[in-house]
Coordinates of N, CA and C in Angstrom, one line a residue:
M1 N -20.0 5.9 -1.7 CA -19.1 6.8 -2.5 C -18.2 7.4 -1.5
A2 N -16.9 7.5 -1.8 CA -15.9 8.1 -0.9 C -15.1 9.1 -1.7
T3 N -14.7 10.2 -1.1 CA -13.9 11.2 -1.7 C -12.7 11.3 -0.8
F4 N -11.5 11.2 -1.4 CA -10.2 11.3 -0.6 C -9.1 11.7 -1.6
T5 N -7.9 11.9 -1.1 CA -6.8 12.3 -1.9 C -5.8 11.1 -1.9
V6 N -5.4 10.8 -3.2 CA -4.4 9.7 -3.4 C -3.2 10.3 -4.0
N7 N -2.1 10.3 -3.4 CA -0.8 10.8 -3.9 C -1.0 12.2 -4.5
G8 N -1.7 13.0 -3.7 CA -1.9 14.4 -4.1 C -3.0 14.7 -5.0
Q9 N -3.7 13.7 -5.5 CA -4.9 13.9 -6.4 C -6.2 13.6 -5.7
D10 N -7.1 14.6 -5.8 CA -8.4 14.3 -5.3 C -9.2 13.3 -6.1
V11 N -9.8 12.3 -5.5 CA -10.5 11.3 -6.2 C -11.9 11.1 -5.5
T12 N -12.8 10.6 -6.3 CA -14.1 10.2 -5.8 C -14.3 8.8 -6.4
V13 N -14.6 7.8 -5.5 CA -14.8 6.4 -5.9 C -16.2 6.0 -5.6
D14 N -16.9 5.6 -6.6 CA -18.3 5.2 -6.4 C -18.3 3.7 -6.2
M15 N -18.1 3.4 -4.9 CA -18.1 2.0 -4.4 C -18.8 2.0 -3.0
T16 N -19.3 0.9 -2.5 CA -20.0 0.9 -1.2 C -19.0 1.2 -0.1
D17 N -19.5 1.8 1.0 CA -18.7 2.2 2.1 C -17.9 1.0 2.7
D18 N -18.4 -0.2 2.6 CA -17.6 -1.3 3.2 C -16.6 -1.9 2.2
T19 N -16.5 -1.4 1.0 CA -15.4 -1.9 0.1 C -14.1 -1.5 0.6
P20 N -13.1 -2.5 0.7 CA -11.8 -2.2 1.1 C -11.1 -1.2 0.2
L21 N -10.3 -0.3 0.8 CA -9.5 0.7 0.1 C -8.7 0.0 -1.0
L22 N -8.1 -1.2 -0.7 CA -7.3 -1.9 -1.6 C -7.9 -2.1 -3.0
W23 N -9.2 -2.4 -3.0 CA -9.9 -2.7 -4.2 C -10.2 -1.4 -5.0
A24 N -10.4 -0.3 -4.2 CA -10.6 1.0 -4.9 C -9.3 1.4 -5.6
L25 N -8.2 1.2 -4.9 CA -6.9 1.6 -5.5 C -6.6 0.7 -6.7
R26 N -6.7 -0.6 -6.6 CA -6.3 -1.5 -7.6 C -7.4 -1.5 -8.8
D27 N -8.6 -1.7 -8.4 CA -9.6 -1.9 -9.5 C -10.2 -0.7 -10.1
R28 N -10.3 0.4 -9.3 CA -10.9 1.6 -9.9 C -9.9 2.6 -10.3
L29 N -8.8 2.7 -9.5 CA -7.8 3.8 -9.8 C -6.6 3.2 -10.5
N30 N -6.6 1.9 -10.8 CA -5.5 1.2 -11.5 C -4.1 1.4 -10.9
M31 N -4.1 1.4 -9.6 CA -2.8 1.6 -8.9 C -2.5 0.2 -8.3
T32 N -1.7 -0.5 -9.1 CA -1.4 -1.9 -8.7 C -0.2 -2.2 -7.9
G33 N 0.5 -1.1 -7.5 CA 1.7 -1.3 -6.6 C 1.4 -1.8 -5.3
T34 N 0.2 -1.5 -4.8 CA -0.3 -2.0 -3.5 C -0.8 -3.4 -3.7
K35 N -0.2 -4.4 -3.1 CA -0.5 -5.8 -3.4 C -1.6 -6.4 -2.4
F36 N -2.3 -7.4 -3.0 CA -3.2 -8.2 -2.2 C -2.5 -9.4 -1.7
G37 N -2.4 -9.6 -0.4 CA -1.7 -10.8 0.1 C -2.7 -11.8 0.8
C38 N -3.3 -11.3 1.9 CA -4.1 -12.2 2.7 C -5.6 -11.8 2.8
G39 N -5.8 -10.5 2.7 CA -7.2 -10.0 2.9 C -7.7 -9.9 4.3
V40 N -6.8 -10.2 5.3 CA -7.2 -10.1 6.7 C -6.2 -9.3 7.5
A41 N -5.4 -8.4 6.9 CA -4.5 -7.6 7.6 C -3.4 -8.3 8.4
Q42 N -3.0 -9.5 7.9 CA -2.0 -10.3 8.5 C -0.6 -10.3 7.9
C43 N -0.6 -9.9 6.6 CA 0.7 -10.0 5.9 C 1.4 -8.7 5.5
G44 N 0.6 -7.6 5.5 CA 1.2 -6.3 5.2 C 1.5 -5.9 3.8
A45 N 1.2 -6.8 2.8 CA 1.5 -6.5 1.4 C 0.7 -5.3 0.9
C46 N -0.4 -5.0 1.6 CA -1.3 -4.0 1.1 C -1.1 -2.6 1.9
T47 N 0.0 -2.5 2.6 CA 0.2 -1.3 3.4 C 0.3 0.0 2.6
V48 N -0.5 1.0 3.0 CA -0.4 2.3 2.4 C -0.4 3.3 3.6
M49 N -0.2 4.5 3.4 CA -0.2 5.6 4.4 C -1.6 6.2 4.4
V50 N -2.3 6.3 5.5 CA -3.6 7.0 5.6 C -3.3 8.1 6.6
D51 N -3.4 9.3 6.1 CA -3.1 10.5 7.0 C -1.7 10.3 7.7
G52 N -0.7 9.8 6.9 CA 0.6 9.7 7.5 C 1.0 8.5 8.3
S53 N 0.0 7.6 8.5 CA 0.2 6.4 9.3 C 0.0 5.2 8.4
P54 N 0.9 4.1 8.6 CA 0.7 2.9 7.8 C -0.6 2.2 8.2
R55 N -1.3 1.8 7.2 CA -2.6 1.1 7.4 C -2.7 0.0 6.4
R56 N -3.3 -1.1 6.8 CA -3.6 -2.2 5.9 C -4.8 -1.9 5.0
S57 N -4.6 -1.7 3.7 CA -5.7 -1.3 2.9 C -6.8 -2.4 2.6
C58 N -6.4 -3.6 2.9 CA -7.3 -4.7 2.6 C -8.5 -4.8 3.6
V59 N -8.3 -4.1 4.7 CA -9.4 -4.1 5.7 C -9.8 -2.7 6.1
T60 N -9.4 -1.7 5.3 CA -9.8 -0.4 5.6 C -10.9 0.0 4.7
P61 N -12.1 0.1 5.3 CA -13.3 0.3 4.4 C -13.3 1.8 3.9
L62 N -13.8 1.9 2.7 CA -13.9 3.3 2.1 C -14.6 4.3 3.0
G63 N -15.6 3.8 3.7 CA -16.4 4.6 4.5 C -15.6 5.3 5.7
S64 N -14.5 4.7 6.0 CA -13.7 5.2 7.1 C -12.6 6.2 6.7
I65 N -12.5 6.4 5.4 CA -11.4 7.3 4.9 C -11.9 8.5 4.1
D66 N -13.1 8.8 4.2 CA -13.7 10.0 3.5 C -12.9 11.2 3.9
G67 N -12.3 11.9 3.0 CA -11.5 13.1 3.3 C -10.1 12.9 3.6
A68 N -9.7 11.6 3.7 CA -8.3 11.3 4.1 C -7.3 11.5 3.0
E69 N -6.0 11.6 3.4 CA -4.9 11.7 2.5 C -4.2 10.3 2.5
I70 N -4.2 9.7 1.3 CA -3.7 8.4 1.1 C -2.4 8.5 0.3
E71 N -1.3 7.8 0.7 CA -0.1 7.8 0.0 C 0.3 6.3 -0.3
T72 N 0.5 6.0 -1.5 CA 0.8 4.7 -2.0 C 2.3 4.5 -2.4
I73 N 2.7 3.3 -2.7 CA 4.0 3.1 -3.1 C 4.3 3.8 -4.5
E74 N 3.3 4.0 -5.3 CA 3.5 4.7 -6.6 C 4.1 6.1 -6.4
A75 N 3.8 6.7 -5.3 CA 4.3 8.1 -5.1 C 4.8 8.4 -3.8
V76 N 5.2 7.4 -3.0 CA 5.8 7.7 -1.7 C 7.0 8.6 -1.9
E77 N 7.2 9.6 -1.2 CA 8.3 10.5 -1.4 C 8.8 11.1 -0.1
G78 N 9.8 11.9 -0.2 CA 10.4 12.5 0.9 C 11.8 11.9 1.2
P79 N 12.6 12.5 2.0 CA 13.9 12.0 2.3 C 13.9 10.6 2.8
E80 N 13.0 10.2 3.7 CA 13.0 8.9 4.3 C 12.7 7.9 3.2
A81 N 11.7 8.1 2.4 CA 11.3 7.2 1.3 C 12.4 7.0 0.3
Q82 N 13.1 8.1 0.0 CA 14.2 8.0 -1.0 C 15.3 7.2 -0.4
A83 N 15.6 7.4 0.9 CA 16.7 6.7 1.6 C 16.4 5.2 1.7
V84 N 15.1 4.9 2.0 CA 14.7 3.5 2.1 C 14.8 2.8 0.7
Q85 N 14.3 3.5 -0.3 CA 14.4 2.9 -1.7 C 15.8 2.7 -2.2
E86 N 16.7 3.6 -1.9 CA 18.1 3.5 -2.3 C 18.7 2.3 -1.5
A87 N 18.5 2.3 -0.2 CA 19.0 1.2 0.6 C 18.5 -0.2 0.1
W88 N 17.2 -0.2 -0.3 CA 16.6 -1.5 -0.8 C 17.4 -2.0 -2.0
V89 N 17.7 -1.1 -2.9 CA 18.5 -1.4 -4.1 C 19.9 -1.8 -3.8
D90 N 20.6 -1.0 -3.0 CA 22.0 -1.2 -2.6 C 22.2 -2.5 -1.9
I91 N 21.3 -2.9 -1.1 CA 21.4 -4.1 -0.3 C 20.8 -5.3 -1.0
A92 N 20.1 -5.1 -2.1 CA 19.4 -6.1 -2.8 C 18.4 -6.9 -1.9
V93 N 17.5 -6.1 -1.3 CA 16.5 -6.7 -0.4 C 15.6 -7.6 -1.1
P94 N 14.9 -7.2 -2.2 CA 13.8 -8.1 -2.7 C 14.3 -9.4 -3.3
Q95 N 13.5 -10.4 -3.1 CA 13.7 -11.7 -3.7 C 12.5 -11.8 -4.7
C96 N 11.4 -12.3 -4.2 CA 10.2 -12.4 -5.1 C 9.6 -11.1 -5.3
G97 N 9.7 -10.2 -4.3 CA 9.2 -8.8 -4.4 C 7.7 -8.6 -4.0
W98 N 7.0 -9.7 -3.7 CA 5.6 -9.5 -3.4 C 5.3 -8.6 -2.2
C99 N 6.1 -8.7 -1.2 CA 5.9 -7.9 0.0 C 6.5 -6.5 0.0
Q100 N 7.3 -6.2 -1.0 CA 8.2 -5.1 -0.9 C 7.4 -3.7 -0.8
S101 N 6.3 -3.6 -1.5 CA 5.6 -2.3 -1.4 C 5.2 -2.0 0.0
G102 N 4.7 -3.0 0.7 CA 4.2 -2.9 2.1 C 5.4 -2.7 3.0
Q103 N 6.5 -3.4 2.8 CA 7.7 -3.3 3.6 C 8.3 -1.9 3.5
I104 N 8.3 -1.4 2.3 CA 8.9 0.0 2.0 C 8.0 1.0 2.7
M105 N 6.7 0.9 2.6 CA 5.8 1.8 3.2 C 5.9 1.8 4.7
S106 N 6.0 0.7 5.3 CA 6.2 0.6 6.8 C 7.6 1.1 7.2
A107 N 8.6 0.8 6.4 CA 10.0 1.3 6.8 C 10.0 2.8 6.7
T108 N 9.4 3.4 5.7 CA 9.3 4.8 5.5 C 8.6 5.4 6.7
A109 N 7.5 4.9 7.1 CA 6.7 5.4 8.2 C 7.6 5.4 9.5
L110 N 8.3 4.3 9.7 CA 9.1 4.1 10.8 C 10.2 5.3 10.9
L111 N 10.9 5.5 9.8 CA 12.0 6.5 9.7 C 11.4 7.9 9.8
R112 N 10.2 8.1 9.4 CA 9.6 9.4 9.6 C 9.3 9.7 11.1
L113 N 9.0 8.7 11.8 CA 8.8 8.8 13.3 C 10.0 8.7 14.1
N114 N 10.9 7.8 13.7 CA 12.1 7.5 14.5 C 13.3 7.4 13.5
P115 N 14.1 8.4 13.4 CA 15.2 8.5 12.4 C 16.4 7.6 12.8
T116 N 16.4 7.1 14.0 CA 17.5 6.2 14.5 C 17.0 5.0 15.2
P117 N 16.3 4.1 14.4 CA 15.7 2.9 15.1 C 16.7 1.9 15.5
T118 N 16.4 1.2 16.6 CA 17.1 0.0 17.0 C 16.6 -1.2 16.3
D119 N 17.2 -2.3 16.4 CA 16.7 -3.6 15.8 C 15.3 -3.9 16.4
E120 N 15.1 -3.6 17.7 CA 13.8 -3.9 18.3 C 12.7 -2.9 17.7
D121 N 13.1 -1.7 17.5 CA 12.2 -0.7 16.9 C 11.8 -1.2 15.5
I122 N 12.7 -1.6 14.7 CA 12.5 -2.1 13.4 C 11.6 -3.3 13.4
D123 N 11.9 -4.3 14.3 CA 11.1 -5.5 14.4 C 9.7 -5.2 14.8
R124 N 9.5 -4.3 15.7 CA 8.2 -3.9 16.2 C 7.4 -3.2 15.0
A125 N 8.0 -2.3 14.3 CA 7.3 -1.5 13.3 C 7.0 -2.3 12.1
L126 N 7.8 -3.3 11.8 CA 7.5 -4.2 10.6 C 7.0 -5.5 11.0
A127 N 6.6 -5.7 12.2 CA 6.1 -7.0 12.7 C 4.9 -7.6 11.9
G128 N 4.1 -6.7 11.3 CA 2.9 -7.2 10.6 C 3.2 -7.3 9.1
N129 N 4.4 -7.2 8.7 CA 4.8 -7.3 7.3 C 5.6 -8.6 7.1
L130 N 4.9 -9.6 6.5 CA 5.5 -10.9 6.2 C 6.3 -10.9 4.9
C131 N 7.4 -11.6 4.9 CA 8.2 -11.8 3.7 C 8.3 -13.3 3.5
R132 N 7.7 -13.7 2.4 CA 7.7 -15.2 2.1 C 9.1 -15.7 1.8
C133 N 10.0 -14.8 1.4 CA 11.3 -15.2 1.1 C 12.3 -15.1 2.3
A134 N 11.8 -14.6 3.4 CA 12.5 -14.4 4.7 C 13.7 -13.6 4.5
T135 N 13.6 -12.4 3.9 CA 14.7 -11.5 3.7 C 14.8 -10.5 4.9
Y136 N 14.3 -10.9 6.1 CA 14.2 -10.0 7.2 C 15.6 -9.4 7.6
V137 N 16.6 -10.2 7.5 CA 18.0 -9.7 7.9 C 18.4 -8.5 6.9
R138 N 18.1 -8.7 5.6 CA 18.4 -7.7 4.6 C 17.5 -6.5 4.8
I139 N 16.2 -6.7 5.2 CA 15.3 -5.6 5.4 C 15.8 -4.7 6.6
R140 N 16.2 -5.4 7.7 CA 16.7 -4.6 8.8 C 18.0 -3.9 8.5
K141 N 18.9 -4.6 7.7 CA 20.1 -3.9 7.3 C 19.8 -2.7 6.5
A142 N 18.9 -2.8 5.6 CA 18.5 -1.7 4.7 C 17.9 -0.5 5.5
I143 N 17.1 -0.8 6.5 CA 16.6 0.3 7.3 C 17.6 1.0 8.1
H144 N 18.6 0.2 8.6 CA 19.7 0.9 9.3 C 20.5 1.7 8.3
A145 N 20.8 1.2 7.1 CA 21.5 2.0 6.1 C 20.8 3.2 5.7
A146 N 19.5 3.1 5.6 CA 18.7 4.3 5.2 C 18.8 5.3 6.4
A147 N 18.7 4.9 7.6 CA 18.7 5.8 8.7 C 20.1 6.5 8.8
K148 N 21.1 5.7 8.5 CA 22.5 6.3 8.5 C 22.6 7.3 7.4
S149 N 22.1 7.1 6.2 CA 22.2 8.0 5.1 C 21.4 9.3 5.4
L150 N 20.4 9.2 6.3 CA 19.6 10.4 6.6 C 20.3 11.3 7.7
E151 N 21.3 10.7 8.4 CA 22.1 11.5 9.4 C 22.9 12.6 8.7
G152 N 23.2 12.5 7.5 CA 24.0 13.6 6.8 C 25.1 13.1 6.1

Protein backbone atom coordinates (compact mmCIF):
# COMPACT_ATOMS: atom_id res chain seq x y z
CA MET A 1 0.00 0.00 0.00
CA ALA A 2 1.32 3.46 -0.90
CA THR A 3 0.13 6.93 0.02
CA PHE A 4 1.16 9.87 -2.12
CA THR A 5 -0.22 13.00 -3.75
CA VAL A 6 -1.32 13.03 -7.39
CA ASN A 7 -2.04 16.40 -8.95
CA GLY A 8 -2.71 17.91 -5.54
CA GLN A 9 -4.96 15.10 -4.26
CA ASP A 10 -3.87 12.74 -1.51
CA VAL A 11 -4.36 9.12 -2.55
CA THR A 12 -3.76 5.70 -1.06
CA VAL A 13 -3.36 2.80 -3.45
CA ASP A 14 -3.70 -0.75 -2.18
CA MET A 15 -1.22 -2.49 -4.48
CA THR A 16 2.07 -4.26 -3.77
CA ASP A 17 5.20 -2.15 -3.26
CA ASP A 18 6.74 -3.51 -6.47
CA THR A 19 3.77 -2.46 -8.63
CA PRO A 20 4.85 0.23 -11.12
CA LEU A 21 3.39 3.68 -10.53
CA LEU A 22 2.08 3.60 -14.11
CA TRP A 23 -0.38 0.83 -13.29
CA ALA A 24 -1.59 2.59 -10.15
CA LEU A 25 -2.22 5.74 -12.18
CA ARG A 26 -3.95 4.00 -15.08
CA ASP A 27 -5.69 1.02 -13.48
CA ARG A 28 -6.60 2.25 -10.01
CA LEU A 29 -6.83 6.03 -10.41
CA ASN A 30 -8.20 5.99 -13.99
CA MET A 31 -5.63 8.52 -15.17
CA THR A 32 -4.93 7.34 -18.70
CA GLY A 33 -3.00 10.36 -19.99
CA THR A 34 0.24 8.70 -18.94
CA LYS A 35 0.91 6.07 -21.60
CA PHE A 36 2.42 2.60 -21.54
CA GLY A 37 5.04 2.28 -24.24
CA CYS A 38 7.80 -0.18 -23.51
CA GLY A 39 7.68 -1.09 -19.82
CA VAL A 40 11.47 -0.81 -19.42
CA ALA A 41 12.03 2.99 -19.21
CA GLN A 42 13.34 3.25 -22.76
CA CYS A 43 10.63 5.23 -24.57
CA GLY A 44 9.46 7.92 -22.13
CA ALA A 45 5.72 7.64 -22.92
CA CYS A 46 5.07 7.06 -19.21
CA THR A 47 6.95 10.12 -17.94
CA VAL A 48 5.47 11.89 -14.91
CA MET A 49 6.97 14.29 -12.37
CA VAL A 50 7.92 12.81 -9.02
CA ASP A 51 8.76 15.54 -6.54
CA GLY A 52 9.36 17.89 -9.47
CA SER A 53 11.66 15.67 -11.53
CA PRO A 54 10.71 13.66 -14.60
CA ARG A 55 10.57 9.94 -13.93
CA ARG A 56 9.53 6.88 -15.93
CA SER A 57 6.45 5.59 -14.14
CA CYS A 58 6.65 2.15 -15.78
CA VAL A 59 9.69 1.27 -13.64
CA THR A 60 8.97 3.36 -10.56
CA PRO A 61 7.75 0.99 -7.85
CA LEU A 62 5.04 2.24 -5.54
CA GLY A 63 7.24 1.38 -2.59
CA SER A 64 9.69 4.08 -3.66
CA ILE A 65 7.20 6.94 -3.81
CA ASP A 66 5.39 6.79 -0.48
CA GLY A 67 4.73 10.41 0.50
CA ALA A 68 5.86 11.79 -2.88
CA GLU A 69 4.21 14.49 -4.96
CA ILE A 70 3.23 13.16 -8.40
CA GLU A 71 2.29 15.44 -11.30
CA THR A 72 0.79 13.93 -14.44
CA ILE A 73 -0.16 15.24 -17.86
CA GLU A 74 -3.77 15.58 -16.69
CA ALA A 75 -2.88 18.46 -14.40
CA VAL A 76 0.61 19.70 -15.27
CA GLU A 77 0.48 23.44 -14.78
CA GLY A 78 2.48 26.58 -14.38
CA PRO A 79 3.89 29.01 -16.90
CA GLU A 80 6.31 26.50 -18.42
CA ALA A 81 3.63 23.86 -18.90
CA GLN A 82 1.26 26.37 -20.45
CA ALA A 83 3.97 27.69 -22.78
CA VAL A 84 4.90 24.15 -23.86
CA GLN A 85 1.29 23.15 -24.49
CA GLU A 86 0.60 26.31 -26.51
CA ALA A 87 3.75 25.83 -28.57
CA TRP A 88 2.83 22.18 -29.17
CA VAL A 89 -0.49 23.30 -30.69
CA ASP A 90 0.93 26.29 -32.61
CA ILE A 91 3.67 24.19 -34.23
CA ALA A 92 1.45 21.11 -34.67
CA VAL A 93 3.95 18.82 -32.98
CA PRO A 94 1.85 15.65 -32.55
CA GLN A 95 1.37 13.16 -35.28
CA CYS A 96 0.11 9.91 -33.76
CA GLY A 97 0.29 11.44 -30.27
CA TRP A 98 1.39 8.36 -28.34
CA CYS A 99 4.56 9.94 -26.97
CA GLN A 100 3.18 13.41 -26.41
CA SER A 101 2.33 13.24 -22.71
CA GLY A 102 5.87 12.09 -21.93
CA GLN A 103 7.41 14.64 -24.30
CA ILE A 104 5.39 17.47 -22.73
CA MET A 105 6.28 16.41 -19.20
CA SER A 106 10.00 16.24 -20.06
CA ALA A 107 9.90 19.56 -21.94
CA THR A 108 8.14 21.24 -19.01
CA ALA A 109 10.72 19.87 -16.57
CA LEU A 110 13.51 21.16 -18.80
CA LEU A 111 12.08 24.69 -18.99
CA ARG A 112 11.51 24.76 -15.23
CA LEU A 113 15.24 24.13 -14.75
CA ASN A 114 16.60 25.91 -17.81
CA PRO A 115 14.45 28.69 -19.28
CA THR A 116 16.78 29.21 -22.28
CA PRO A 117 17.88 25.76 -23.46
CA THR A 118 20.17 25.21 -26.40
CA ASP A 119 19.55 22.48 -28.97
CA GLU A 120 22.03 20.32 -27.05
CA ASP A 121 20.18 20.95 -23.77
CA ILE A 122 16.90 19.93 -25.39
CA ASP A 123 18.39 16.83 -26.97
CA ARG A 124 19.94 15.79 -23.66
CA ALA A 125 16.76 16.43 -21.61
CA LEU A 126 14.50 14.59 -24.05
CA ALA A 127 16.95 11.85 -25.06
CA GLY A 128 14.88 9.17 -23.35
CA ASN A 129 11.63 10.21 -25.03
CA LEU A 130 11.14 8.36 -28.31
CA CYS A 131 8.78 9.56 -31.01
CA ARG A 132 7.61 6.85 -33.39
CA CYS A 133 6.69 9.52 -35.93
CA ALA A 134 10.09 11.27 -35.69
CA THR A 135 8.73 14.75 -34.95
CA TYR A 136 11.96 15.66 -33.17
CA VAL A 137 12.55 18.80 -35.26
CA ARG A 138 9.07 20.11 -34.39
CA ILE A 139 9.53 19.14 -30.73
CA ARG A 140 12.78 21.11 -30.53
CA LYS A 141 11.18 24.05 -32.37
CA ALA A 142 8.24 24.01 -29.96
CA ILE A 143 10.52 24.01 -26.90
CA HIS A 144 12.43 26.99 -28.28
CA ALA A 145 9.11 28.76 -28.97
CA ALA A 146 7.91 28.01 -25.45
CA ALA A 147 11.17 29.33 -23.99
CA LYS A 148 10.88 32.50 -26.06
CA SER A 149 7.29 33.07 -24.92
CA LEU A 150 8.42 32.78 -21.29
CA GLU A 151 10.96 35.59 -21.78
CA GLY A 152 8.16 38.11 -21.70
